[in-house]
Amino acid sequence: MIRAATENDVPEIRAMIRELAAYERAEEQARATEEQLGAALFGPHPAAGALVAEDETTGELAGYALWFPTFSTWTGTRGMHLEDLYVRPHARGGGHGRALLAALAAFCLRSGFERFEWWVLAWNEPAIGLYRSLGAEFLDEWRICRLTGDRLKELAAAS
């Protein structure tokens, strides 16, 4: 069952974020606290939204999807960036990832979003296979750019 996350899900979402970070070989980078996630998802000015996949038999959370809105100057419309899609190892292959993506796609259409975008690590073949099976377009000509830490501070100091 796919449903909107609730404040009660925050501890389990944080646990799954840590699991995802470990899977992506970057556990030390997953520093978000439960308080930060709660504020981002359910505070007075939410920055993101989340869905969870709940096992209908056990009631346990099998996975989650966390997204935030984007805006395209080209289309003049909002879109969705999927920040995280994670299904716990024991639940993989059960259709939870596909169901989460389908629910997000339906939300996009209901909301007038024209784009639904996400990133995938080049080595994550299982995820790439899923995305290809859905007909996702891979934008190989685009590169992700990021400033953090000292480099971010250096650029900011130039203002």
mmCIF file of N, CA, C and O in Angstrom, residues 80-120:
data_model
loop_
_atom_site.group_PDB
_atom_site.id
_atom_site.type_symbol
_atom_site.label_atom_id
_atom_site.label_comp_id
_atom_site.label_asym_id
_atom_site.label_seq_id
_atom_site.Cartn_x
_atom_site.Cartn_y
_atom_site.Cartn_z
ATOM 1 N N MET A 80 8.615 17.988 -10.487
ATOM 2 C CA MET A 80 8.965 17.238 -9.286
ATOM 3 C C MET A 80 10.371 16.679 -9.442
ATOM 4 O O MET A 80 10.696 16.090 -10.474
ATOM 5 N N HIS A 81 11.183 16.866 -8.405
ATOM 6 C CA HIS A 81 12.479 16.199 -8.334
ATOM 7 C C HIS A 81 12.378 15.134 -7.254
ATOM 8 O O HIS A 81 12.076 15.443 -6.090
ATOM 9 N N LEU A 82 12.609 13.909 -7.635
ATOM 10 C CA LEU A 82 12.618 12.797 -6.690
ATOM 11 C C LEU A 82 13.999 12.731 -6.068
ATOM 12 O O LEU A 82 14.977 12.406 -6.731
ATOM 13 N N GLU A 83 14.092 13.075 -4.814
ATOM 14 C CA GLU A 83 15.377 13.083 -4.113
ATOM 15 C C GLU A 83 15.799 11.667 -3.741
ATOM 16 O O GLU A 83 16.941 11.285 -3.936
ATOM 17 N N ASP A 84 14.875 10.900 -3.171
ATOM 18 C CA ASP A 84 15.177 9.532 -2.753
ATOM 19 C C ASP A 84 14.046 8.598 -3.158
ATOM 20 O O ASP A 84 12.862 8.924 -2.963
ATOM 21 N N LEU A 85 14.430 7.435 -3.649
ATOM 22 C CA LEU A 85 13.521 6.304 -3.815
ATOM 23 C C LEU A 85 14.262 5.121 -3.216
ATOM 24 O O LEU A 85 15.372 4.791 -3.662
ATOM 25 N N TYR A 86 13.684 4.509 -2.203
ATOM 26 C CA TYR A 86 14.361 3.407 -1.523
ATOM 27 C C TYR A 86 13.353 2.340 -1.143
ATOM 28 O O TYR A 86 12.288 2.640 -0.604
ATOM 29 N N VAL A 87 13.720 1.107 -1.439
ATOM 30 C CA VAL A 87 12.963 -0.055 -0.997
ATOM 31 C C VAL A 87 13.931 -0.957 -0.243
ATOM 32 O O VAL A 87 15.036 -1.233 -0.731
ATOM 33 N N ARG A 88 13.546 -1.365 0.926
ATOM 34 C CA ARG A 88 14.410 -2.208 1.754
ATOM 35 C C ARG A 88 14.727 -3.520 1.026
ATOM 36 O O ARG A 88 13.887 -4.053 0.296
ATOM 37 N N PRO A 89 15.949 -4.027 1.232
ATOM 38 C CA PRO A 89 16.387 -5.220 0.484
ATOM 39 C C PRO A 89 15.407 -6.392 0.528
ATOM 40 O O PRO A 89 15.152 -7.026 -0.505
ATOM 41 N N HIS A 90 14.831 -6.680 1.700
ATOM 42 C CA HIS A 90 13.928 -7.830 1.795
ATOM 43 C C HIS A 90 12.631 -7.637 1.015
ATOM 44 O O HIS A 90 11.932 -8.607 0.724
ATOM 45 N N ALA A 91 12.309 -6.390 0.662
ATOM 46 C CA ALA A 91 11.059 -6.100 -0.029
ATOM 47 C C ALA A 91 11.257 -5.838 -1.528
ATOM 48 O O ALA A 91 10.276 -5.637 -2.247
ATOM 49 N N ARG A 92 12.502 -5.841 -1.985
ATOM 50 C CA ARG A 92 12.768 -5.559 -3.401
ATOM 51 C C ARG A 92 12.192 -6.662 -4.281
ATOM 52 O O ARG A 92 12.165 -7.824 -3.907
ATOM 53 N N GLY A 93 11.747 -6.249 -5.451
ATOM 54 C CA GLY A 93 11.146 -7.200 -6.382
ATOM 55 C C GLY A 93 9.656 -7.390 -6.150
ATOM 56 O O GLY A 93 9.002 -8.096 -6.905
ATOM 57 N N GLY A 94 9.115 -6.747 -5.132
ATOM 58 C CA GLY A 94 7.697 -6.880 -4.816
ATOM 59 C C GLY A 94 6.823 -5.805 -5.429
ATOM 60 O O GLY A 94 5.633 -5.739 -5.146
ATOM 61 N N GLY A 95 7.403 -4.934 -6.249
ATOM 62 C CA GLY A 95 6.624 -3.893 -6.916
ATOM 63 C C GLY A 95 6.498 -2.596 -6.147
ATOM 64 O O GLY A 95 5.828 -1.668 -6.606
ATOM 65 N N HIS A 96 7.152 -2.489 -4.989
ATOM 66 C CA HIS A 96 7.025 -1.265 -4.180
ATOM 67 C C HIS A 96 7.635 -0.054 -4.884
ATOM 68 O O HIS A 96 7.051 1.036 -4.857
ATOM 69 N N GLY A 97 8.808 -0.205 -5.480
ATOM 70 C CA GLY A 97 9.440 0.914 -6.176
ATOM 71 C C GLY A 97 8.589 1.410 -7.325
ATOM 72 O O GLY A 97 8.362 2.617 -7.472
ATOM 73 N N ARG A 98 8.105 0.493 -8.125
ATOM 74 C CA ARG A 98 7.232 0.856 -9.252
ATOM 75 C C ARG A 98 5.965 1.539 -8.749
ATOM 76 O O ARG A 98 5.513 2.527 -9.319
ATOM 77 N N ALA A 99 5.391 1.022 -7.659
ATOM 78 C CA ALA A 99 4.162 1.609 -7.113
ATOM 79 C C ALA A 99 4.412 3.014 -6.579
ATOM 80 O O ALA A 99 3.571 3.913 -6.763
ATOM 81 N N LEU A 100 5.546 3.224 -5.915
ATOM 82 C CA LEU A 100 5.878 4.573 -5.442
ATOM 83 C C LEU A 100 6.025 5.532 -6.624
ATOM 84 O O LEU A 100 5.501 6.650 -6.599
ATOM 85 N N LEU A 101 6.729 5.100 -7.671
ATOM 86 C CA LEU A 101 6.913 5.950 -8.848
ATOM 87 C C LEU A 101 5.578 6.241 -9.536
ATOM 88 O O LEU A 101 5.326 7.370 -9.963
ATOM 89 N N ALA A 102 4.712 5.242 -9.627
ATOM 90 C CA ALA A 102 3.400 5.448 -10.250
ATOM 91 C C ALA A 102 2.562 6.443 -9.450
ATOM 92 O O ALA A 102 1.887 7.310 -10.019
ATOM 93 N N ALA A 103 2.613 6.338 -8.118
ATOM 94 C CA ALA A 103 1.857 7.277 -7.281
ATOM 95 C C ALA A 103 2.387 8.694 -7.441
ATOM 96 O O ALA A 103 1.613 9.664 -7.490
ATOM 97 N N LEU A 104 3.703 8.842 -7.553
ATOM 98 C CA LEU A 104 4.286 10.174 -7.763
ATOM 99 C C LEU A 104 3.916 10.716 -9.142
ATOM 100 O O LEU A 104 3.620 11.908 -9.284
ATOM 101 N N ALA A 105 3.929 9.863 -10.148
ATOM 102 C CA ALA A 105 3.537 10.299 -11.492
ATOM 103 C C ALA A 105 2.086 10.777 -11.501
ATOM 104 O O ALA A 105 1.758 11.803 -12.108
ATOM 105 N N ALA A 106 1.223 10.052 -10.808
ATOM 106 C CA ALA A 106 -0.184 10.458 -10.730
ATOM 107 C C ALA A 106 -0.318 11.799 -10.018
ATOM 108 O O ALA A 106 -1.107 12.663 -10.424
ATOM 109 N N PHE A 107 0.463 12.005 -8.948
ATOM 110 C CA PHE A 107 0.456 13.287 -8.246
ATOM 111 C C PHE A 107 0.903 14.398 -9.189
ATOM 112 O O PHE A 107 0.319 15.490 -9.192
ATOM 113 N N CYS A 108 1.933 14.143 -9.986
ATOM 114 C CA CYS A 108 2.402 15.145 -10.950
ATOM 115 C C CYS A 108 1.278 15.561 -11.890
ATOM 116 O O CYS A 108 1.055 16.759 -12.111
ATOM 117 N N LEU A 109 0.574 14.592 -12.438
ATOM 118 C CA LEU A 109 -0.499 14.910 -13.373
ATOM 119 C C LEU A 109 -1.625 15.679 -12.697
ATOM 120 O O LEU A 109 -2.127 16.659 -13.250
ATOM 121 N N ARG A 110 -2.012 15.254 -11.488
ATOM 122 C CA ARG A 110 -3.075 15.970 -10.756
ATOM 123 C C ARG A 110 -2.675 17.405 -10.442
ATOM 124 O O ARG A 110 -3.515 18.296 -10.380
ATOM 125 N N SER A 111 -1.375 17.624 -10.223
ATOM 126 C CA SER A 111 -0.872 18.936 -9.814
ATOM 127 C C SER A 111 -0.451 19.820 -10.972
ATOM 128 O O SER A 111 -0.019 20.953 -10.759
ATOM 129 N N GLY A 112 -0.550 19.331 -12.193
ATOM 130 C CA GLY A 112 -0.139 20.113 -13.358
ATOM 131 C C GLY A 112 1.365 20.179 -13.547
ATOM 132 O O GLY A 112 1.868 21.044 -14.258
ATOM 133 N N PHE A 113 2.106 19.274 -12.915
ATOM 134 C CA PHE A 113 3.555 19.219 -13.084
ATOM 135 C C PHE A 113 3.864 18.582 -14.436
ATOM 136 O O PHE A 113 3.333 17.527 -14.764
ATOM 137 N N GLU A 114 4.724 19.211 -15.213
ATOM 138 C CA GLU A 114 5.061 18.685 -16.533
ATOM 139 C C GLU A 114 6.324 17.844 -16.537
ATOM 140 O O GLU A 114 6.593 17.161 -17.527
ATOM 141 N N ARG A 115 7.113 17.913 -15.482
ATOM 142 C CA ARG A 115 8.363 17.147 -15.419
ATOM 143 C C ARG A 115 8.454 16.377 -14.115
ATOM 144 O O ARG A 115 8.106 16.893 -13.057
ATOM 145 N N PHE A 116 8.953 15.162 -14.230
ATOM 146 C CA PHE A 116 9.229 14.295 -13.083
ATOM 147 C C PHE A 116 10.652 13.793 -13.301
ATOM 148 O O PHE A 116 10.913 13.035 -14.231
ATOM 149 N N GLU A 117 11.576 14.276 -12.483
ATOM 150 C CA GLU A 117 12.992 14.004 -12.718
ATOM 151 C C GLU A 117 13.674 13.474 -11.465
ATOM 152 O O GLU A 117 13.234 13.752 -10.346
ATOM 153 N N TRP A 118 14.761 12.733 -11.675
ATOM 154 C CA TRP A 118 15.563 12.215 -10.579
ATOM 155 C C TRP A 118 16.934 11.860 -11.114
ATOM 156 O O TRP A 118 17.172 11.856 -12.316
ATOM 157 N N TRP A 119 17.842 11.572 -10.193
ATOM 158 C CA TRP A 119 19.194 11.142 -10.528
ATOM 159 C C TRP A 119 19.332 9.673 -10.164
ATOM 160 O O TRP A 119 18.637 9.172 -9.279
ATOM 161 N N VAL A 120 20.269 9.012 -10.815
ATOM 162 C CA VAL A 120 20.596 7.629 -10.457
ATOM 163 C C VAL A 120 22.105 7.458 -10.587
ATOM 164 O O VAL A 120 22.718 7.996 -11.519
#
